[in-house]
Coordinates of C-alpha atoms in Angstrom, one line a residue:
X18 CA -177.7 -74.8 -86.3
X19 CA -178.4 -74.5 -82.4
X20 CA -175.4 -75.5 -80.2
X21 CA -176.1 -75.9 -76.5
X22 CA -173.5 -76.4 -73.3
X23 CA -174.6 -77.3 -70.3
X24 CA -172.3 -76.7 -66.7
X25 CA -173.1 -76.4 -63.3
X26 CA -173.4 -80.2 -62.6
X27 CA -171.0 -82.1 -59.8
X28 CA -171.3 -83.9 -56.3
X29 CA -173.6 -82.7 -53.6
X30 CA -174.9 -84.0 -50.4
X31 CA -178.6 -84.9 -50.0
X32 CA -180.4 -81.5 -49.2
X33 CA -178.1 -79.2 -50.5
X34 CA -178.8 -77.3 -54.0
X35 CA -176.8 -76.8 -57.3
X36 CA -178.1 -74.8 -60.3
X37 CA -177.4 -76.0 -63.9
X38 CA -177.0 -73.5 -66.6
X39 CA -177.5 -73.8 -70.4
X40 CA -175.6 -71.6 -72.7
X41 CA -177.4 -71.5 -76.4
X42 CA -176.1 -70.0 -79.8
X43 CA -177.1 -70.3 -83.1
X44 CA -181.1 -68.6 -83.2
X45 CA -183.3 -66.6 -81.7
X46 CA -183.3 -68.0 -78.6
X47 CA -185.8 -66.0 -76.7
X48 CA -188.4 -67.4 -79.6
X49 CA -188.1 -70.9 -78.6
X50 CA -189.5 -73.6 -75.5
X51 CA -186.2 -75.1 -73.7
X52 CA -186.8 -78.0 -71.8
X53 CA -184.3 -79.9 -69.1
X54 CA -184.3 -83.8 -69.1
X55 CA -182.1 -86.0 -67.3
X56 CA -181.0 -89.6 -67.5
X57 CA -179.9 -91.8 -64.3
X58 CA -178.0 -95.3 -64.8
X59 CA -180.0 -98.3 -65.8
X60 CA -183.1 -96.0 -67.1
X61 CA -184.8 -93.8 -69.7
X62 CA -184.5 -90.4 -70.5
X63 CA -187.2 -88.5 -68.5
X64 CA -188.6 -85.1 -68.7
X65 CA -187.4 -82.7 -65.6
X66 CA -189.2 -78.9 -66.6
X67 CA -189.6 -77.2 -69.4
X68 CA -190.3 -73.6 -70.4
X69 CA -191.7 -70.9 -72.9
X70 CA -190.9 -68.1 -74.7
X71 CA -191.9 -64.7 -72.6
X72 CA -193.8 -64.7 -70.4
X73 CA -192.4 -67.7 -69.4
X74 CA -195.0 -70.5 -68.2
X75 CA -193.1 -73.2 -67.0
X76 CA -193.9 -76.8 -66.3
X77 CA -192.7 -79.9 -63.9
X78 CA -192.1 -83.4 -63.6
X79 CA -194.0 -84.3 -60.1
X80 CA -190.9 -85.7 -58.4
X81 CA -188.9 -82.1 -58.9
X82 CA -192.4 -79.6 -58.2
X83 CA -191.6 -77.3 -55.6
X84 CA -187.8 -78.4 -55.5
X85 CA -186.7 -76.7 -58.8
X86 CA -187.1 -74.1 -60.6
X87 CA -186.6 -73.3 -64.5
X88 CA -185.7 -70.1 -65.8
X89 CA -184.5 -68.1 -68.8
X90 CA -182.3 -65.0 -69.3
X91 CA -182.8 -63.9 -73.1
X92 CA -180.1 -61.1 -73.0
X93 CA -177.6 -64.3 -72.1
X94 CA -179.2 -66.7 -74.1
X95 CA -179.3 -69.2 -71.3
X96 CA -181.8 -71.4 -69.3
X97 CA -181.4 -72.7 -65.9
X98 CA -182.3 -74.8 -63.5
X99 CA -182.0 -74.5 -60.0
X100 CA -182.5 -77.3 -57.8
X101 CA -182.6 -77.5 -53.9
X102 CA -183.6 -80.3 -51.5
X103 CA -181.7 -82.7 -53.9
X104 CA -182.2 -86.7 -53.1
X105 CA -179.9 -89.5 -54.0
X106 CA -182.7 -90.0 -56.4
X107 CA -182.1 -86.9 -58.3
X108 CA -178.4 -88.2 -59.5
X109 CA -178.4 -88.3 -63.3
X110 CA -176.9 -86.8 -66.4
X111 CA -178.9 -83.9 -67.3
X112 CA -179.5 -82.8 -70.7
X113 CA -180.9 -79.6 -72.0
X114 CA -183.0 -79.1 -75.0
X115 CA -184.7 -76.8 -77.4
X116 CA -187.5 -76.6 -79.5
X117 CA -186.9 -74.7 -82.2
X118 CA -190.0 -75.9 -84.3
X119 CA -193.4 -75.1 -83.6
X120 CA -194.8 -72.9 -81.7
X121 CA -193.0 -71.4 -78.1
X122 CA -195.5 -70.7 -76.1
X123 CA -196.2 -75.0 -76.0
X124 CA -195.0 -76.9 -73.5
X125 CA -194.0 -80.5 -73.9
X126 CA -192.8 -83.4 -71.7
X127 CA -192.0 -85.1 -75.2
X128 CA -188.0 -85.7 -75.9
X129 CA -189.1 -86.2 -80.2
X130 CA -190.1 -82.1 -79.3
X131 CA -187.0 -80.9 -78.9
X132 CA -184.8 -81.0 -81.8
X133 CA -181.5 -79.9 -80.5
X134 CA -179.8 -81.3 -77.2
X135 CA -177.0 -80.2 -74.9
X136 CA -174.1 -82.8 -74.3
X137 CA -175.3 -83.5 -70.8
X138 CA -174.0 -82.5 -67.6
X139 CA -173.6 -85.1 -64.0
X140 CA -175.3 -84.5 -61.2
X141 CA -174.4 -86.7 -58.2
X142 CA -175.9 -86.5 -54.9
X143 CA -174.5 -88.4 -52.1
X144 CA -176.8 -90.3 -49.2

């Protein structure tokens, strides 16, 4: 069983930057594709970034390329995701997830992927 906590969500003005952490246990995490998704009021559950086991490709939703930025630290067993230049538009609940099935060097914008999700963390930024 894979447990995941997210933190680092909370109010921001537009422009300014937070960075969302994602604390796994369970598995080998450095095996595995983690993926962030996030969920804003009145709409589906959309794919943010997502990225692989070492070396680390990463991918992007078009409306966050060039604003965030996933990353991994194996020795903590955590994934982030750093965000800067945030828009009203950006407010959500975001939820991390893992694919621990298949293989970890694929990326996927697919939420059936990932079989274990993170409790979701807010993310409000204020016009």
């Amino acid at each position: 069983q894979v447990q995941l906590v997210e933190s680092g969500g909370g109010l921001v003005q537009a422009g300014g930057s937070l960075r969302l952490s994602c604390a796994a246990s369970g598995r080998t995490f450095s095996m595995y594709a983690m993926g962030w998704f996030r969920q804003a009021p009145g709409k589906e559950r959309e794919f943010v970034a997502a990225i692989s086991r070492s070396p680390s490709n990463t991918d992007y939703a078009d409306s966050v390329k060039g604003r965030f930025t996933i990353s991994r630290d194996n020795a903590k067993n955590t994934v982030y995701l750093q965000m800067n230049s945030l828009k009203p538009d950006d407010t959500a609940v975001y939820y991390c997830a893992a694919k621990y099935r298949g293989s970890g060097y694929y990326l996927t914008h697919i939420e059936d992927d990932y079989n274990y999700w993170g409790q979701g963390t807010q993310v409000t930024v204020s016009s």
